[in-house]
Amino acid sequence: MQPLVSVLICAYNAEKYFAQSLAAVVNQTWRNLEILIVDDGSTDGTLAIARRFQEQDGRIRIISNPHNLGFIASLNIGLDELAKSGGGEYIARTDADDIAVPDWIEKIVGEMEKDADIVAMGSYLEILAEENNKSVLAAIARNGEIWKNPLTHQEITSAFPFRNPIHNNTMIMRRSVIDGGLRFNPAYIHAEDYKFWYDVSKLGRLANYPEALVKYRFHQDQTSSKYNLQQRRTAWKIKEEIRAGYWKAAGIAVGADCLNYGLLKSTAYALHEKALSGQDIGCLRLFLYEYFLSLEKYSLTDLLDFLTDRVMRKLFAAPQYRKILKKMLRPWKYRGY
């Protein structure tokens, strides 16, 4: 018999897309589902759509927040309910504006059933960018484009210090993750998924399925569009927290929250003097390279010092060295987030 999968969907004023997204979950080839919808105080027809589907499908349960509490609070309300009710062996997460392919759950749970060490698994994404979608993301991806991610746990964890290698709206995890008390942290607003899946990576192995199993919709009201700058700032904060462990392991102190050229130079010298493995020093060199690019301004003295410093030439690869020089000459060309 198929293990029960609990699907959690949080929705707020999503009536334009919700029926299509919910139908994609209801029609999954994996039939042993319970579907928990947390309506976050919607003022449009979102809740009515959820109730209409519930009348037709007894697998659907609805929690209706009395007023808008926010996405993170709603996620955690849903996870608390699933932990309390002792629902499915697996918990799947997708969004109220995206579209899962029919075998999304079947393919991922099928792989997890073969390997008990995998605590959570996601997949690639396909971009759904309708004409005139007005999302800021439309500038970086086209309709039908596939967003890939690393597949193995080692590849995923190696990527965490640089970016979030997890597509949150594709993820399925074992219920042991939430039974242990892990929840989405409100201190990491608009990038809470990055922090959450990094924390999950400490509990067991992560993996990604090498196929686009969810269509990610671009529109002007999505978080990555409305709160893009805040999201990037929060992601930067998470990266710094992850990287702090790498610096500590190498025995190098770096105050990434108050970077300036003098501090970066001291860190570069400390790194240059360390007898680290190729992989470790390569990783830390990349951190340092990004720090140089994140500084908002340099003085002429800084530029001349960098040009004449032999350690800098030895530490950085030629393309990195040239790009840092370009940043020093044209700081407005690069941003810190």
Coordinates of C-alpha atoms in Angstrom, one line a residue:
M1 CA 0.0 0.0 0.0
Q2 CA 1.2 3.5 -0.8
P3 CA 2.4 5.6 2.2
L4 CA 0.2 8.5 3.0
V5 CA 1.6 11.9 1.7
S6 CA 0.4 15.1 3.4
V7 CA 0.4 18.0 0.9
L8 CA 0.6 21.5 2.5
I9 CA -0.5 24.5 0.5
C10 CA -0.6 28.0 1.9
A11 CA -2.7 30.5 0.0
Y12 CA -3.4 34.2 0.2
N13 CA -5.5 36.1 -2.4
A14 CA -4.5 33.6 -5.1
E15 CA -7.9 33.2 -6.8
K16 CA -6.5 33.9 -10.2
Y17 CA -4.3 30.8 -10.2
F18 CA -5.4 28.6 -7.2
A19 CA -8.0 26.4 -9.0
Q20 CA -5.4 25.3 -11.6
S21 CA -2.8 24.7 -8.9
L22 CA -5.1 22.8 -6.6
A23 CA -6.4 20.7 -9.5
A24 CA -2.8 19.7 -10.2
V25 CA -2.4 18.3 -6.7
V26 CA -5.8 16.6 -6.5
N27 CA -5.0 14.8 -9.8
Q28 CA -1.7 13.4 -8.8
T29 CA -1.0 9.8 -9.8
W30 CA -0.1 9.1 -6.2
R31 CA -3.6 8.7 -4.8
N32 CA -3.0 8.2 -1.1
L33 CA -3.0 11.9 -0.2
E34 CA -4.3 14.3 2.4
I35 CA -4.3 17.9 1.3
L36 CA -4.1 20.6 4.0
I37 CA -4.8 24.1 2.8
V38 CA -4.0 27.1 5.0
D39 CA -5.9 30.1 3.8
D40 CA -4.2 33.2 5.2
G41 CA -7.2 35.5 5.6
S42 CA -7.8 35.9 1.9
T43 CA -10.1 38.7 0.9
D44 CA -10.8 37.4 -2.6
G45 CA -12.3 34.1 -3.8
T46 CA -9.4 31.9 -2.6
L47 CA -11.2 30.3 0.3
A48 CA -14.4 29.7 -1.8
I49 CA -12.3 27.8 -4.3
A50 CA -10.8 25.7 -1.5
R51 CA -14.2 24.9 -0.2
R52 CA -15.6 24.0 -3.6
F53 CA -12.7 21.5 -4.1
Q54 CA -13.3 20.2 -0.6
E55 CA -16.9 19.4 -1.4
Q56 CA -15.7 17.2 -4.3
D57 CA -12.7 15.6 -2.6
G58 CA -12.7 14.3 1.0
R59 CA -8.9 14.3 1.2
I60 CA -8.9 18.1 1.6
R61 CA -8.8 19.8 4.9
I62 CA -8.9 23.6 5.4
I63 CA -7.5 25.9 8.0
S64 CA -8.8 29.5 7.7
N65 CA -6.7 32.1 9.5
P66 CA -9.0 34.9 11.0
H67 CA -6.8 37.5 9.4
N68 CA -3.6 37.7 7.3
L69 CA -0.7 36.4 9.4
G70 CA 1.9 36.1 6.7
F71 CA 3.4 33.2 4.7
I72 CA 5.9 32.0 7.4
A73 CA 3.2 31.9 10.1
S74 CA 0.8 30.0 7.8
L75 CA 3.5 27.5 6.9
N76 CA 4.2 26.8 10.5
I77 CA 0.5 26.6 11.4
G78 CA 0.2 23.9 8.7
L79 CA 3.3 22.0 9.9
D80 CA 2.1 22.2 13.5
E81 CA -1.3 20.8 12.5
L82 CA 0.3 17.9 10.6
A83 CA 2.6 17.1 13.5
K84 CA -0.3 17.1 15.9
S85 CA -2.6 15.1 13.7
G86 CA -0.1 12.4 13.0
G87 CA -0.7 12.6 9.2
G88 CA 1.4 11.3 6.4
E89 CA 4.7 9.6 6.4
Y90 CA 5.8 12.2 3.9
I91 CA 5.0 15.9 3.7
A92 CA 4.9 17.7 0.4
R93 CA 5.1 21.4 -0.2
T94 CA 3.9 23.4 -3.1
D95 CA 2.6 26.9 -3.7
A96 CA -0.9 28.2 -4.6
D97 CA 0.2 29.7 -7.9
D98 CA 2.4 26.9 -9.3
I99 CA 1.5 23.8 -11.2
A100 CA 2.8 20.3 -10.2
V101 CA 3.0 17.7 -13.0
P102 CA 0.8 14.7 -12.4
D103 CA 3.6 12.4 -11.3
W104 CA 5.5 14.9 -9.0
I105 CA 4.8 13.0 -5.8
E106 CA 5.0 9.5 -7.4
K107 CA 8.5 10.1 -8.8
I108 CA 10.0 11.7 -5.7
V109 CA 8.4 9.5 -3.0
G110 CA 9.3 6.5 -5.2
E111 CA 13.0 7.5 -5.0
M112 CA 12.8 8.2 -1.2
E113 CA 11.2 4.8 -0.6
K114 CA 14.3 3.2 -2.1
D115 CA 16.7 5.2 0.1
A116 CA 15.8 5.7 3.8
D117 CA 18.8 8.1 4.3
I118 CA 17.2 10.8 2.1
V119 CA 15.2 13.0 4.4
A120 CA 14.0 15.4 1.7
M121 CA 13.9 15.6 -2.0
G122 CA 12.9 18.1 -4.7
S123 CA 13.3 18.5 -8.4
Y124 CA 14.0 20.9 -11.2
L125 CA 11.5 23.7 -12.1
E126 CA 10.0 24.8 -15.4
I127 CA 9.4 28.5 -15.8
L128 CA 5.8 29.5 -16.5
A129 CA 6.1 33.1 -17.7
E130 CA 2.9 34.2 -19.4
E131 CA 3.0 37.3 -21.6
N132 CA 3.0 40.6 -19.6
N133 CA 3.4 38.8 -16.3
K134 CA 5.1 41.9 -14.8
S135 CA 7.4 39.9 -12.6
V136 CA 10.9 41.3 -12.0
L137 CA 12.1 37.7 -12.6
A138 CA 11.0 37.9 -16.2
A139 CA 14.2 39.7 -17.0
I140 CA 16.3 36.7 -16.0
A141 CA 14.3 33.7 -17.4
R142 CA 12.0 32.9 -20.3
N143 CA 8.9 30.8 -20.5
G144 CA 9.7 27.1 -20.7
E145 CA 13.2 27.5 -19.3
I146 CA 14.3 24.7 -16.9
W147 CA 15.9 25.8 -13.6
K148 CA 18.2 22.9 -12.5
N149 CA 19.8 22.3 -9.2
P150 CA 22.5 19.9 -8.0
L151 CA 21.3 16.4 -7.5
T152 CA 23.3 14.7 -4.7
H153 CA 23.7 15.6 -1.1
Q154 CA 27.3 16.5 -1.4
E155 CA 26.7 18.7 -4.4
I156 CA 23.7 20.4 -2.6
T157 CA 25.6 21.1 0.6
S158 CA 28.6 22.4 -1.4
A159 CA 26.3 24.9 -3.0
F160 CA 24.6 26.2 0.2
P161 CA 27.4 28.8 1.0
F162 CA 26.8 30.4 -2.4
R163 CA 23.0 30.1 -3.1
N164 CA 19.9 28.2 -2.2
P165 CA 20.1 24.9 -4.2
I166 CA 16.6 23.9 -3.3
H167 CA 13.3 24.7 -5.0
N168 CA 11.0 25.0 -2.1
N169 CA 7.8 24.5 -4.1
T170 CA 8.9 21.0 -5.3
M171 CA 10.0 19.6 -1.9
I172 CA 8.9 16.4 -0.2
M173 CA 10.3 15.5 3.3
R174 CA 9.9 12.8 5.8
R175 CA 7.6 13.7 8.7
S176 CA 10.6 13.0 11.1
V177 CA 11.8 16.5 10.0
I178 CA 8.9 18.3 11.6
D179 CA 8.5 15.7 14.4
G180 CA 11.9 16.9 15.6
G181 CA 10.5 20.4 15.9
L182 CA 12.0 22.2 12.9
R183 CA 10.0 25.0 11.5
F184 CA 10.4 28.0 9.2
N185 CA 12.2 30.8 11.0
P186 CA 10.4 34.2 10.9
A187 CA 13.8 35.9 11.4
Y188 CA 14.6 35.0 7.7
I189 CA 11.6 36.6 6.0
H190 CA 11.3 36.1 2.2
A191 CA 14.2 33.7 2.2
E192 CA 12.9 31.4 5.0
D193 CA 13.1 28.4 2.7
Y194 CA 16.9 28.8 2.2
K195 CA 17.4 28.7 6.0
F196 CA 15.0 25.9 6.5
W197 CA 16.5 23.5 4.0
Y198 CA 20.0 24.3 5.1
D199 CA 18.9 23.2 8.6
V200 CA 17.3 20.1 7.2
S201 CA 20.6 19.2 5.5
K202 CA 22.0 18.6 9.0
L203 CA 19.4 16.0 9.7
G204 CA 20.1 13.7 6.8
R205 CA 20.7 13.5 3.1
L206 CA 19.0 15.9 0.6
A207 CA 18.5 15.1 -3.1
N208 CA 17.0 16.6 -6.2
Y209 CA 15.2 14.6 -9.0
P210 CA 16.7 15.4 -12.4
E211 CA 13.4 16.5 -14.1
A212 CA 11.2 19.5 -13.9
L213 CA 8.2 18.3 -11.8
V214 CA 6.7 21.7 -11.0
K215 CA 5.9 24.8 -13.2
Y216 CA 7.0 27.9 -11.4
R217 CA 4.7 30.8 -12.3
F218 CA 6.0 34.3 -12.8
H219 CA 3.7 37.2 -11.8
Q220 CA 4.0 40.6 -10.2
D221 CA 2.5 39.6 -6.8
Q222 CA 4.9 36.7 -6.0
T223 CA 7.4 37.1 -3.2
S224 CA 10.4 37.0 -5.4
S225 CA 9.0 39.9 -7.4
K226 CA 7.4 42.1 -4.7
Y227 CA 10.1 41.7 -2.1
N228 CA 13.1 41.0 -4.3
L229 CA 15.6 43.3 -2.6
Q230 CA 14.6 42.1 0.9
Q231 CA 14.8 38.5 -0.3
R232 CA 18.3 39.0 -1.6
R233 CA 19.4 40.8 1.6
T234 CA 18.1 37.9 3.7
A235 CA 19.7 35.4 1.5
W236 CA 23.0 37.2 1.9
K237 CA 22.6 37.1 5.7
I238 CA 22.1 33.3 5.5
K239 CA 25.1 32.8 3.3
E240 CA 27.2 34.7 5.8
E241 CA 26.0 32.5 8.6
I242 CA 26.8 29.4 6.7
R243 CA 30.2 30.7 5.6
A244 CA 31.1 31.6 9.2
G245 CA 31.4 27.8 9.9
Y246 CA 33.9 27.4 7.0
W247 CA 36.1 30.4 8.2
K248 CA 36.0 29.0 11.8
A249 CA 37.1 25.6 10.6
A250 CA 40.0 27.2 8.8
G251 CA 41.0 29.2 11.9
I252 CA 40.4 32.5 10.2
A253 CA 38.5 35.3 11.9
V254 CA 36.5 37.5 9.5
G255 CA 33.8 40.1 10.4
A256 CA 31.7 39.8 7.4
D257 CA 29.1 42.3 8.8
C258 CA 31.5 45.2 8.6
L259 CA 33.7 44.5 5.6
N260 CA 36.1 47.1 4.3
Y261 CA 39.2 46.9 2.1
G262 CA 41.6 46.7 5.1
L263 CA 39.7 43.8 6.7
L264 CA 39.6 42.0 3.3
K265 CA 43.3 42.4 2.8
S266 CA 44.0 41.0 6.3
T267 CA 41.7 38.0 5.6
A268 CA 43.4 37.5 2.2
Y269 CA 46.8 37.3 3.9
A270 CA 45.6 34.9 6.6
L271 CA 44.1 32.7 3.9
H272 CA 47.3 32.8 1.8
E273 CA 49.3 31.6 4.8
K274 CA 47.1 28.6 5.5
A275 CA 48.1 25.2 4.4
L276 CA 44.6 24.1 3.3
S277 CA 43.5 21.5 0.8
G278 CA 42.7 22.6 -2.7
Q279 CA 38.9 22.2 -2.2
D280 CA 38.9 24.2 1.1
I281 CA 41.1 27.0 -0.1
G282 CA 39.1 27.2 -3.3
C283 CA 35.8 27.6 -1.4
L284 CA 37.2 30.3 0.9
R285 CA 38.8 32.1 -2.0
L286 CA 35.4 32.3 -3.6
F287 CA 33.9 33.7 -0.4
L288 CA 36.6 36.4 -0.3
Y289 CA 36.2 37.2 -4.0
E290 CA 32.5 37.8 -3.4
Y291 CA 33.3 40.0 -0.4
F292 CA 35.5 42.2 -2.6
L293 CA 32.7 42.5 -5.1
S294 CA 30.2 43.4 -2.4
L295 CA 32.0 46.5 -1.2
E296 CA 30.1 49.6 -2.2
K297 CA 33.2 51.8 -2.7
Y298 CA 37.0 51.8 -2.8
S299 CA 39.5 54.6 -2.5
L300 CA 42.2 55.4 -4.9
T301 CA 44.7 54.2 -2.2
D302 CA 42.8 50.9 -2.1
L303 CA 43.1 50.5 -5.8
L304 CA 46.8 51.2 -5.9
D305 CA 47.4 48.9 -3.0
F306 CA 45.5 46.1 -4.7
L307 CA 47.4 46.6 -8.0
T308 CA 50.8 46.4 -6.3
D309 CA 50.1 43.6 -3.8
R310 CA 51.7 40.3 -4.8
V311 CA 49.6 38.2 -2.4
M312 CA 46.4 39.4 -4.2
R313 CA 47.8 38.3 -7.5
K314 CA 48.7 34.9 -6.2
L315 CA 45.5 34.3 -4.3
F316 CA 43.0 35.1 -7.0
A317 CA 42.6 33.4 -10.4
A318 CA 43.2 35.8 -13.3
P319 CA 39.5 36.3 -14.1
Q320 CA 38.7 37.0 -10.5
Y321 CA 41.5 39.4 -10.2
R322 CA 40.4 41.3 -13.3
K323 CA 36.8 41.5 -12.1
I324 CA 37.8 42.9 -8.7
L325 CA 39.8 45.6 -10.5
K326 CA 36.7 46.4 -12.6
K327 CA 34.6 46.7 -9.5
M328 CA 37.2 49.1 -8.0
L329 CA 37.1 51.2 -11.1
R330 CA 33.3 51.1 -11.7
P331 CA 31.7 50.2 -8.3
W332 CA 28.2 51.1 -9.6
K333 CA 28.4 48.1 -12.0
Y334 CA 28.2 45.5 -9.2
R335 CA 25.9 45.2 -6.2
G336 CA 26.4 43.6 -2.8
Y337 CA 23.4 41.3 -2.8

